[in-house]
XYZ file of C-alpha atoms in Angstrom:
694
model
C -3.945 -90.678 9.885
C -2.432 -92.566 12.843
C -1.374 -90.889 16.074
C 2.266 -91.473 15.210
C 1.883 -89.748 11.885
C 0.071 -86.793 13.490
C 2.832 -86.428 16.077
C 5.503 -86.387 13.390
C 3.548 -83.777 11.438
C 3.175 -81.529 14.459
C 6.851 -81.861 15.393
C 7.790 -81.022 11.803
C 5.764 -77.777 11.961
C 7.281 -76.915 15.335
C 10.644 -77.510 13.831
C 9.950 -75.055 11.015
C 8.724 -72.435 13.478
C 11.808 -72.878 15.703
C 14.041 -72.662 12.640
C 12.344 -69.402 11.635
C 12.712 -68.009 15.129
C 16.359 -69.018 15.150
C 16.943 -67.279 11.803
C 15.254 -64.064 12.982
C 17.212 -64.118 16.269
C 20.426 -64.701 14.367
C 19.593 -61.716 12.131
C 18.826 -59.494 15.129
C 22.042 -60.567 16.838
C 24.029 -59.926 13.633
C 22.467 -56.471 13.201
C 23.126 -55.681 16.854
C 26.772 -56.664 16.538
C 27.105 -54.792 13.215
C 25.521 -51.639 14.633
C 27.340 -51.583 17.932
C 30.743 -53.011 16.943
C 31.442 -53.495 13.217
C 29.733 -50.308 11.902
C 29.730 -48.345 15.134
C 32.042 -45.694 13.739
C 29.751 -44.955 10.824
C 26.643 -44.760 13.014
C 28.416 -42.521 15.509
C 29.589 -40.264 12.699
C 25.998 -40.008 11.326
C 24.626 -39.256 14.808
C 27.245 -36.578 15.416
C 26.432 -34.999 12.038
C 22.746 -34.896 12.922
C 23.342 -33.560 16.402
C 25.847 -30.942 15.122
C 23.544 -29.743 12.290
C 22.261 -26.230 12.861
C 18.796 -25.335 11.554
C 17.765 -21.782 10.744
C 15.022 -20.133 12.819
C 13.219 -17.567 10.667
C 12.554 -14.208 12.355
C 9.125 -12.622 12.578
C 8.961 -9.875 9.919
C 8.205 -6.373 11.224
C 4.974 -4.536 10.518
C 4.507 -1.484 8.331
C 2.253 1.062 9.969
C 0.391 4.189 8.941
C 1.101 7.482 10.722
C -1.647 6.800 13.277
C -0.485 3.257 13.978
C -2.949 1.488 11.672
C -1.426 -1.594 10.104
C -0.652 -1.386 6.427
C 1.298 -4.677 6.218
C 1.731 -7.415 8.843
C 2.251 -11.081 9.368
C -0.926 -12.879 10.391
C -1.560 -16.493 11.146
C -4.023 -18.209 8.814
C -5.419 -21.694 9.285
C -6.340 -24.706 7.212
C -8.921 -26.988 8.825
C -8.982 -30.683 8.017
C -11.089 -33.724 9.011
C -9.807 -37.242 9.650
C -12.687 -39.506 8.630
C -10.826 -42.593 9.821
C -9.906 -41.488 13.337
C -10.531 -44.182 15.967
C -13.748 -42.877 17.517
C -15.175 -40.756 14.683
C -18.893 -40.192 15.454
C -20.243 -40.837 11.932
C -23.855 -41.192 12.995
C -23.911 -37.815 14.770
C -22.019 -36.198 11.858
C -24.739 -37.378 9.470
C -27.481 -36.099 11.749
C -26.137 -32.500 11.860
C -24.862 -32.325 8.325
C -27.618 -29.983 7.141
C -27.004 -27.600 10.104
C -23.247 -27.572 9.549
C -23.720 -26.846 5.814
C -26.116 -24.030 6.612
C -23.702 -22.481 9.107
C -20.746 -22.792 6.783
C -22.704 -21.068 3.949
C -23.657 -18.228 6.267
C -20.187 -17.506 7.627
C -18.071 -18.742 4.758
C -20.147 -17.911 1.634
C -17.555 -19.282 -0.791
C -20.121 -22.077 -1.327
C -23.892 -22.274 -1.113
C -25.600 -24.458 1.502
C -26.119 -27.239 -1.108
C -22.503 -27.005 -2.219
C -21.210 -27.173 1.373
C -23.412 -30.179 2.068
C -21.979 -31.972 -0.984
C -18.445 -31.013 0.098
C -18.955 -32.235 3.645
C -20.671 -35.500 2.700
C -18.373 -36.497 -0.224
C -15.954 -38.575 1.970
C -18.835 -40.564 3.440
C -19.661 -42.007 0.015
C -16.403 -43.986 0.059
C -15.840 -47.273 1.916
C -14.663 -46.652 5.418
C -11.148 -47.979 4.781
C -10.701 -45.581 1.832
C -11.925 -42.363 3.425
C -9.388 -39.514 3.664
C -7.448 -38.973 6.859
C -6.782 -35.255 6.160
C -9.819 -34.013 4.203
C -9.504 -30.233 3.619
C -12.589 -28.533 5.002
C -11.505 -24.890 4.461
C -8.228 -23.011 4.225
C -6.874 -19.467 4.764
C -9.195 -18.479 7.551
C -8.354 -16.173 10.442
C -8.213 -17.258 14.075
C -11.589 -15.544 14.695
C -13.098 -17.544 11.860
C -11.505 -20.719 13.194
C -13.041 -20.140 16.620
C -16.406 -19.510 15.002
C -16.149 -22.727 13.046
C -15.378 -24.663 16.218
C -18.652 -23.419 17.673
C -20.701 -25.221 15.030
C -22.502 -28.434 15.919
C -20.259 -31.537 15.875
C -17.133 -29.324 15.313
C -17.618 -28.037 18.882
C -16.815 -31.445 20.369
C -13.592 -31.001 22.311
C -12.264 -34.527 21.748
C -10.633 -34.364 18.320
C -10.534 -38.162 18.140
C -14.337 -38.021 17.945
C -14.804 -35.272 15.283
C -11.480 -35.676 13.465
C -10.765 -31.967 13.409
C -7.133 -30.891 12.895
C -5.729 -27.529 12.070
C -2.557 -26.223 10.368
C -1.283 -22.661 10.831
C 0.681 -20.642 8.342
C 1.994 -17.083 8.496
C 1.010 -14.791 5.653
C 1.891 -11.173 4.823
C -1.372 -9.291 4.582
C -2.432 -5.765 3.751
C -5.600 -4.975 5.812
C -6.398 -1.920 3.606
C -6.151 -3.915 0.381
C -4.597 -1.956 -2.524
C -4.263 1.294 -0.585
C -0.789 2.679 -1.383
C 0.061 -0.927 -2.379
C 2.947 -0.080 -4.718
C 4.590 2.168 -2.153
C 4.131 -0.376 0.598
C 5.329 -3.168 -1.705
C 5.194 -6.910 -1.480
C 7.245 -9.892 -0.252
C 8.172 -13.257 -1.674
C 10.922 -15.835 -2.176
C 13.516 -14.960 -4.756
C 15.464 -17.202 -7.160
C 18.599 -16.586 -5.105
C 17.062 -17.314 -1.702
C 14.036 -19.285 -0.562
C 13.610 -17.036 2.463
C 10.809 -14.467 2.172
C 12.149 -10.952 1.559
C 10.800 -7.718 0.164
C 10.510 -7.617 -3.624
C 9.034 -4.153 -4.162
C 8.236 -0.840 -2.441
C 9.061 -0.213 1.186
C 9.129 -3.940 1.766
C 12.188 -4.091 -0.535
C 13.824 -0.757 0.276
C 13.763 -1.422 4.041
C 14.010 -5.236 3.930
C 17.121 -5.370 6.113
C 15.225 -3.615 8.868
C 11.885 -5.450 8.431
C 13.362 -8.932 8.064
C 15.214 -9.071 11.371
C 18.013 -11.569 12.093
C 17.790 -15.356 11.713
C 18.389 -17.623 14.692
C 20.004 -21.085 14.971
C 18.756 -24.295 16.575
C 20.389 -27.765 16.989
C 19.427 -31.254 18.069
C 20.089 -32.058 21.692
C 19.805 -35.650 23.091
C 17.819 -35.841 26.326
C 16.987 -38.926 28.480
C 13.996 -40.016 26.459
C 14.240 -38.148 23.185
C 16.166 -35.778 20.916
C 14.740 -32.217 20.882
C 15.402 -28.968 19.060
C 17.419 -26.577 21.181
C 17.589 -22.871 20.414
C 21.228 -21.995 20.240
C 20.719 -18.428 18.994
C 17.234 -16.909 19.137
C 15.879 -15.123 16.057
C 15.561 -11.360 16.341
C 12.207 -10.004 15.045
C 12.277 -7.309 12.406
C 11.606 -3.684 13.257
C 8.140 -2.148 12.950
C 8.244 0.769 10.541
C 5.860 3.713 10.964
C 5.251 5.473 7.673
C 4.018 8.986 7.122
C 0.869 7.738 5.290
C -2.387 9.234 6.587
C -5.141 6.698 5.978
C -7.948 9.258 5.611
C -5.938 11.419 3.163
C -4.741 8.366 1.254
C -8.316 7.264 0.780
C -9.274 10.702 -0.543
C -6.318 10.881 -2.972
C -6.929 7.378 -4.390
C -10.618 7.944 -4.922
C -10.235 11.341 -6.558
C -7.492 10.122 -8.871
C -9.480 7.058 -9.807
C -12.575 9.135 -10.547
C -10.769 11.466 -12.969
C -8.883 8.667 -14.686
C -12.205 6.864 -15.292
C -13.908 10.083 -16.428
C -11.261 10.923 -19.027
C -10.307 7.264 -19.885
C -6.577 7.847 -19.249
C -3.882 5.142 -19.415
C -2.504 5.831 -15.910
C -2.180 8.450 -13.251
C -0.055 9.246 -10.211
C -0.696 11.570 -7.278
C 1.513 12.447 -4.291
C 0.530 14.693 -1.358
C 3.077 16.049 1.117
C 3.107 17.964 4.343
C 4.760 21.271 3.532
C 6.607 21.722 6.854
C 7.948 18.189 7.316
C 8.123 16.637 3.895
C 5.955 13.759 5.133
C 4.339 11.945 2.204
C 0.755 11.749 3.484
C -0.596 9.974 0.443
C 0.789 8.395 -2.747
C -1.277 6.674 -5.391
C -0.261 4.953 -8.648
C -3.205 3.784 -10.753
C -3.187 2.242 -14.173
C -5.869 0.711 -16.404
C -6.532 -2.937 -15.603
C -5.694 -4.923 -18.802
C -8.249 -7.592 -17.826
C -11.193 -5.491 -16.649
C -12.763 -2.034 -16.977
C -11.304 -0.428 -13.893
C -8.025 0.941 -12.513
C -5.631 -0.906 -10.233
C -2.442 -0.075 -8.290
C 0.340 -0.025 -10.869
C 3.983 0.843 -11.371
C 5.351 3.400 -8.852
C 5.725 6.221 -11.350
C 6.064 8.837 -8.601
C 9.825 8.087 -8.543
C 10.369 7.427 -12.289
C 11.589 10.033 -14.739
C 9.337 11.729 -17.283
C 9.531 14.878 -19.385
C 7.548 17.104 -17.060
C 6.403 19.937 -19.313
C 5.659 23.443 -18.066
C 5.676 22.586 -14.321
C 9.452 23.037 -14.653
C 9.010 26.726 -15.511
C 8.463 27.264 -11.799
C 11.987 25.899 -11.041
C 13.512 27.971 -13.811
C 11.736 31.166 -12.621
C 12.902 30.528 -9.051
C 16.519 30.271 -10.266
C 16.022 33.390 -12.355
C 14.909 35.330 -9.271
C 17.734 33.981 -7.127
C 20.344 34.778 -9.777
C 19.043 38.315 -10.258
C 18.111 37.658 -13.900
C 14.791 39.248 -13.041
C 13.922 41.226 -9.930
C 10.433 42.534 -10.366
C 7.499 40.228 -11.228
C 5.923 43.198 -12.973
C 8.762 43.643 -15.488
C 7.429 43.514 -19.054
C 9.017 41.094 -21.552
C 8.214 41.131 -25.256
C 7.049 37.732 -26.419
C 5.137 37.678 -29.704
C 3.968 34.585 -31.563
C 7.325 32.836 -32.144
C 10.963 33.171 -31.073
C 13.705 31.817 -33.344
C 16.681 30.952 -31.094
C 20.142 29.585 -31.839
C 19.117 28.379 -35.303
C 16.791 25.727 -33.949
C 13.046 25.395 -34.515
C 11.188 28.514 -33.402
C 9.803 28.488 -29.915
C 6.072 29.131 -29.836
C 3.228 29.700 -27.292
C -0.170 28.092 -27.438
C -1.793 31.490 -26.720
C 0.632 34.153 -27.980
C 0.465 37.818 -26.992
C 2.794 40.710 -27.845
C 4.180 41.092 -24.293
C 3.928 39.683 -20.800
C 5.000 40.581 -17.319
C 7.278 38.174 -15.522
C 4.267 37.162 -13.443
C 2.312 36.707 -16.716
C 4.968 34.338 -18.054
C 4.014 31.862 -15.320
C 0.324 32.734 -15.348
C -0.084 32.173 -19.100
C 2.711 29.493 -19.216
C 4.736 31.219 -21.907
C 7.575 29.127 -23.432
C 8.869 32.219 -25.241
C 8.880 34.389 -22.096
C 10.630 31.702 -20.044
C 13.327 31.125 -22.638
C 13.989 34.888 -23.093
C 14.495 35.221 -19.335
C 16.870 32.298 -19.009
C 19.092 33.115 -21.990
C 19.822 36.528 -20.477
C 22.419 34.784 -18.323
C 22.900 31.347 -19.766
C 22.854 32.064 -23.518
C 26.578 31.388 -23.987
C 26.958 29.318 -20.827
C 24.011 26.836 -21.148
C 25.741 24.360 -18.790
C 25.260 26.906 -16.018
C 21.600 25.943 -15.721
C 22.578 22.343 -14.980
C 25.191 23.585 -12.460
C 22.548 25.637 -10.639
C 20.161 22.610 -10.430
C 23.041 20.587 -9.005
C 23.937 23.364 -6.580
C 20.473 23.428 -5.002
C 20.521 19.660 -4.515
C 17.888 18.896 -7.188
C 20.050 16.200 -8.798
C 20.888 14.308 -5.633
C 19.247 11.040 -4.370
C 16.415 11.751 -1.997
C 16.491 8.491 -0.050
C 12.788 8.662 0.631
C 12.589 4.953 1.360
C 10.748 4.172 -1.870
C 12.286 1.360 -3.897
C 13.141 2.196 -7.544
C 13.797 5.871 -6.902
C 15.532 7.610 -9.828
C 17.325 10.928 -9.904
C 16.440 13.562 -12.492
C 18.193 13.494 -15.894
C 19.121 16.956 -16.849
C 22.055 16.964 -19.296
C 25.101 19.143 -18.710
C 24.861 20.719 -22.142
C 27.980 21.850 -24.120
C 28.676 25.468 -24.893
C 27.676 25.387 -28.552
C 24.607 25.774 -30.697
C 23.245 22.344 -29.681
C 23.731 23.187 -25.986
C 21.981 26.496 -26.369
C 18.989 24.791 -28.062
C 18.915 22.153 -25.309
C 18.912 24.914 -22.624
C 15.984 26.610 -24.282
C 13.950 23.394 -24.120
C 15.077 22.325 -20.598
C 14.012 25.575 -19.006
C 10.356 24.939 -19.903
C 10.255 21.171 -19.336
C 11.467 19.322 -22.387
C 14.733 17.425 -23.020
C 14.763 16.255 -19.368
C 13.473 13.331 -17.314
C 12.334 14.336 -13.868
C 10.459 12.138 -11.347
C 7.183 13.756 -10.140
C 8.433 13.580 -6.549
C 11.411 15.770 -7.386
C 9.243 18.399 -9.047
C 6.937 18.351 -6.036
C 9.896 18.824 -3.675
C 10.741 22.215 -5.214
C 7.136 23.411 -5.110
C 7.045 22.306 -1.482
C 10.190 24.359 -0.821
C 8.556 27.428 -2.337
C 5.464 26.837 -0.138
C 7.848 26.393 2.840
C 9.476 29.796 2.453
C 12.481 28.417 0.510
C 13.496 25.643 2.968
C 14.144 22.507 0.911
C 12.832 19.711 3.146
C 13.522 16.099 2.162
C 10.425 14.105 1.208
C 10.127 10.996 3.377
C 7.879 7.989 3.754
C 9.318 6.680 7.083
C 9.056 8.511 10.372
C 9.795 5.960 13.081
C 11.431 2.559 13.712
C 10.436 0.420 16.765
C 11.363 -2.996 17.979
C 12.439 -4.926 21.053
C 14.244 -2.429 23.276
C 14.472 -0.073 20.322
C 12.556 3.092 19.458
C 13.926 5.663 17.024
C 12.035 8.684 15.746
C 13.531 9.868 12.457
C 14.030 13.628 12.374
C 12.953 15.942 9.565
C 15.948 16.542 7.288
C 16.691 19.035 4.542
C 18.296 18.541 1.111
C 19.400 22.134 1.446
C 18.515 24.447 4.276
C 17.353 26.942 1.717
C 17.139 27.052 -2.071
C 15.708 30.551 -2.316
C 15.162 33.510 -0.110
C 11.901 34.147 1.796
C 11.337 37.164 -0.471
C 11.724 35.195 -3.690
C 9.618 32.341 -2.298
C 6.870 34.854 -1.625
C 7.146 36.176 -5.254
C 6.906 32.604 -6.553
C 3.818 31.971 -4.435
C 2.242 35.072 -5.851
C 2.954 33.969 -9.418
C 1.645 30.396 -8.793
C -1.513 31.811 -7.192
C -2.125 33.875 -10.309
C -2.128 30.664 -12.417
C -5.416 29.757 -10.724
C -6.778 33.157 -9.677
C -5.432 35.389 -12.462
C -7.655 36.543 -15.305
C -5.621 34.588 -17.878
C -4.343 31.779 -15.656
C -4.043 28.345 -17.244
C -5.582 26.852 -14.108
C -8.407 29.327 -13.540
C -11.007 26.594 -13.678
C -9.742 25.449 -10.294
C -11.094 28.549 -8.515
C -13.477 27.740 -5.682
C -14.998 29.448 -2.709
C -13.394 27.245 -0.036
C -9.706 26.419 -0.591
C -7.354 28.825 -2.327
C -5.084 26.787 -4.594
C -1.749 27.868 -6.090
C 0.135 25.855 -8.680
C 1.204 25.284 -12.250
C -0.141 23.333 -15.146
C 2.151 21.266 -17.366
C 1.575 19.599 -20.740
C 4.052 17.346 -22.526
C 3.671 15.327 -25.698
C 4.706 11.699 -25.389
C 7.613 10.221 -27.322
C 6.932 7.179 -29.519
C 9.443 5.750 -31.927
C 11.868 8.551 -31.169
C 9.372 11.280 -32.117
C 6.728 13.254 -30.300
C 3.223 12.001 -30.821
C 0.990 15.077 -30.807
C -2.056 12.924 -30.227
C -0.860 11.679 -26.817
C -0.182 13.962 -23.906
C 1.029 13.645 -20.357
C -0.702 16.279 -18.232
C 0.482 17.579 -14.883
C -0.526 19.933 -12.123
C 1.703 20.741 -9.216
C 0.883 23.085 -6.386
C -0.046 23.679 -2.804
C -2.960 24.759 -0.617
C -4.236 26.788 1.082
C -2.263 29.342 -0.941
C -2.294 32.031 1.759
C -0.842 29.630 4.369
C 0.370 26.407 2.604
C -0.128 23.242 4.587
C 0.035 20.591 1.852
C 1.707 20.363 -1.513
C 0.554 18.004 -4.257
C 1.488 16.790 -7.743
C -0.783 14.890 -10.135
C 0.070 13.333 -13.520
C -2.525 12.052 -15.987
C -1.344 10.082 -19.004
C -3.113 10.062 -22.356
C -6.716 11.072 -21.540
C -9.058 10.230 -24.426
C -12.442 11.723 -23.585
C -14.390 14.392 -21.652
C -11.298 16.256 -20.255
C -8.144 16.754 -22.214
C -6.314 19.632 -20.475
C -3.887 19.727 -17.577
C -6.263 21.758 -15.350
C -9.364 19.730 -16.209
C -7.579 16.413 -15.460
C -4.675 16.616 -13.031
C -5.682 20.036 -11.686
C -9.184 18.778 -11.043
C -7.816 15.922 -8.966
C -5.832 18.352 -6.786
C -8.819 20.693 -6.397
C -11.130 17.832 -5.339
C -8.537 16.526 -2.893
C -8.320 19.990 -1.303
C -12.098 20.344 -1.105
C -12.551 16.901 0.438
C -9.846 17.680 3.004
C -11.483 21.039 3.800
C -14.894 19.407 4.228
C -13.482 17.002 6.768
C -11.681 19.617 8.781
C -8.221 18.502 7.712
C -6.942 21.997 6.757
C -6.936 23.473 10.290
C -10.452 24.749 9.589
C -13.143 24.376 12.189
C -14.835 20.968 11.932
C -18.268 22.339 12.745
C -20.459 24.817 10.932
C -21.910 26.093 14.180
C -20.199 28.927 15.980
C -20.335 27.287 19.403
C -21.293 23.611 19.420
C -23.096 22.334 22.505
C -20.694 20.881 25.049
C -22.795 17.767 25.467
C -22.671 16.935 21.789
C -20.340 14.169 20.611
C -17.435 15.514 18.537
C -18.403 16.201 14.948
C -16.421 14.267 12.394
C -16.774 16.654 9.528
C -18.648 19.727 8.439
C -17.551 23.226 7.394
C -17.327 26.701 8.821
C -20.341 27.871 6.867
C -23.562 25.888 6.337
C -24.374 27.706 3.058
C -20.970 26.875 1.596
C -21.264 23.332 2.867
C -24.480 22.856 0.862
C -22.583 23.652 -2.370
C -20.023 20.937 -1.957
C -22.312 18.402 -0.422
C -20.694 17.880 2.950
C -23.721 18.665 5.125
C -26.487 16.082 5.054
C -29.776 17.804 4.330
C -32.960 16.305 5.784
C -36.324 18.108 5.742
C -34.638 21.429 5.122
C -32.543 21.109 8.311
C -28.834 20.567 8.448
C -27.395 17.678 10.365
C -23.949 16.215 10.561
C -22.658 12.706 10.846
C -21.214 12.513 14.322
C -18.611 10.193 15.733
C -19.828 8.436 18.843
C -17.530 7.428 21.721
C -15.918 4.011 21.361
C -17.294 1.465 23.740
C -15.051 -0.765 25.828
C -17.320 -3.829 25.472
C -19.617 -5.159 22.833
C -19.817 -3.877 19.270
C -17.409 -0.939 18.771
C -18.844 2.317 17.423
C -17.861 3.183 13.844
C -20.473 5.881 13.192
C -18.776 8.790 11.333
C -15.851 6.717 10.007
C -15.102 6.076 6.361
C -15.957 2.595 5.057
C -12.348 1.324 5.159
C -11.740 2.479 8.691
C -15.080 1.063 9.819
C -14.480 -2.377 8.239
C -10.974 -2.523 9.718
C -12.215 -1.639 13.213
C -15.037 -4.215 13.148
C -13.132 -7.045 11.505
C -10.235 -6.559 13.945
C -12.788 -7.337 16.665
C -13.970 -10.426 14.849
C -17.254 -9.170 13.349
C -18.509 -9.720 9.766
C -19.476 -6.546 7.965
C -22.174 -5.757 5.450
C -22.974 -2.248 4.164
C -25.324 -0.342 1.978
C -24.973 3.086 0.421
C -21.760 5.109 -0.053
C -19.802 7.710 1.872
C -19.446 7.701 5.655
C -21.126 5.501 8.255
C -24.366 7.167 9.391
C -25.764 4.258 11.372
C -24.929 0.676 12.362
C -26.881 -2.399 13.413
C -26.593 -3.676 16.104
C -25.994 -0.428 18.005
C -22.596 0.419 19.574
C -22.065 -1.376 22.867
C -24.518 -4.232 22.073
C -23.263 -7.502 23.447
C -22.439 -9.683 20.426
C -20.153 -12.621 19.938
C -17.263 -12.344 17.456
C -18.392 -13.544 14.060
C -21.721 -11.782 14.311
C -22.921 -9.644 11.445
C -22.834 -5.837 11.650
C -24.686 -3.894 8.996
C -23.566 -0.341 8.162
C -25.666 2.370 6.512
C -23.557 4.899 4.562
C -24.330 8.435 3.436
C -22.315 10.971 1.485
């Protein structure tokens, strides 16, 4: 090719390039004119819309606390850790060198995979060509901040320059329950609803008190600054209030375990137990367990403590209290003829399971006589059966309790007509049939009797706290009094005879340590509109110690199928075991030490009893070589591993994990020893081994 031809060819290519540059420049100029002049109004409108748009700032949800301040539900930050295998200065060679060490460390602290599985997971991205390796490979998710800090201490991951190790982290708030399923139904849960994508309470306290826990949303907007547009908080979000409940962690643990043990022993469908402080109405423990449909165990189920059921003979206590207050009976020693059956108002004859010719008024409760109870109540309400309903309404028994528990129902007791049907209904209602009463309502009346007649309102919330806000909720009363002190004392005598009387239906609950008073109740279950005599719902409601009541308690057991089939041997046994466990741990105002005068230099004893010989019988003194010793709580250390000796397992795990330690344990019962010893210098993430003893 000649020089002239080459020159023309080069000039032609330059011409094409210049033409392309001209076209691009023309396009840029056109777009500039269009944006700034022709379509300026549209762009300004869009910019104004964006700048004027308000975004919602979600508030931090309040915590739910136990009575001692322990966290039952809280928002915690959890992290997802990722690796960018294509970051600019990723140190692949060093990563490959320490891969075995990283895998071993991950398996030790995060045993969701074995060492081999972790190595496979960590090396999988390296098998791909460099250009196709992931930029956000998920290493692990849902780990706490303490676990994240531990992970960043591993070889390679400890490199501070994230452009060299590719580590990135994402945080997400989650609602957690540190004590697991403890009182889970009463505490409740949170979630997004179909109506609103915001996270609100959907059950339990989380739902009932959602307006307090949720807080108030804030508003933010876009604001143009010199170099950028930023989010500007126009109205800050207000965090939700922290709610302190009346739940006592130690008592809750006892109640749940004792209920679970009996349900498992008798193979029942479900059970519920509620324990209250007599003086204040504080619900110290509430447990709802039902059979797991997918496993052979019991799990937290429907909150049946506030749902209505036919209660059975536990209602006789309420009827007898009204009879005393109305003057229908005055002396608990008055004799009433009973016999084997009582035909009344043309209905089916009323019968007793253990008939006798006659009973005292006290004996009617002690032996749980349907006939005796009916004969007493019809003295006044025979031709005015609606009067019984009126009296229940008068004492406040049919009013909402507002305990703070979601799903609370009020009792269904029909206002019966003044005719034959109404009279028959009255005769059934007075001993626990033809009604639907939530267990918590029944318990409230027993609690009033234990409280000298003062009808305190059961409650699950005692305090609200927040920013510049602190409100202690006072003890309130449904009625100042539902019976006189004198009649309350008579009722306590009758209920004590149920357990301690010669013919009491609960006499198997006698023990040498805690005097229990209460009433058994048995009710056949309705299926297909008829009573199924093969299925029973068994109840025991009472209080202890009987001579100076401190706690009241109700237990329901549904459809037991083996080993124990009576109200006393199922529900009553739960209450007795709860009382004994509380006594053994010094929770009934009894001395916590079996020695008369403990040495001043000794650490405080966590639990024992007032008498070493008695303590042997219920297994609360550890016996070693014929000598008695007690598990003792050591002083908490300010630095190093905290002391958890003497604590229950749940409390110990919570204390150690809150300080960043990993916990292993062996045995059952209370913590008798720990390794490493309290006060030992150890980094968060270290393993602490607990030895437990009953």
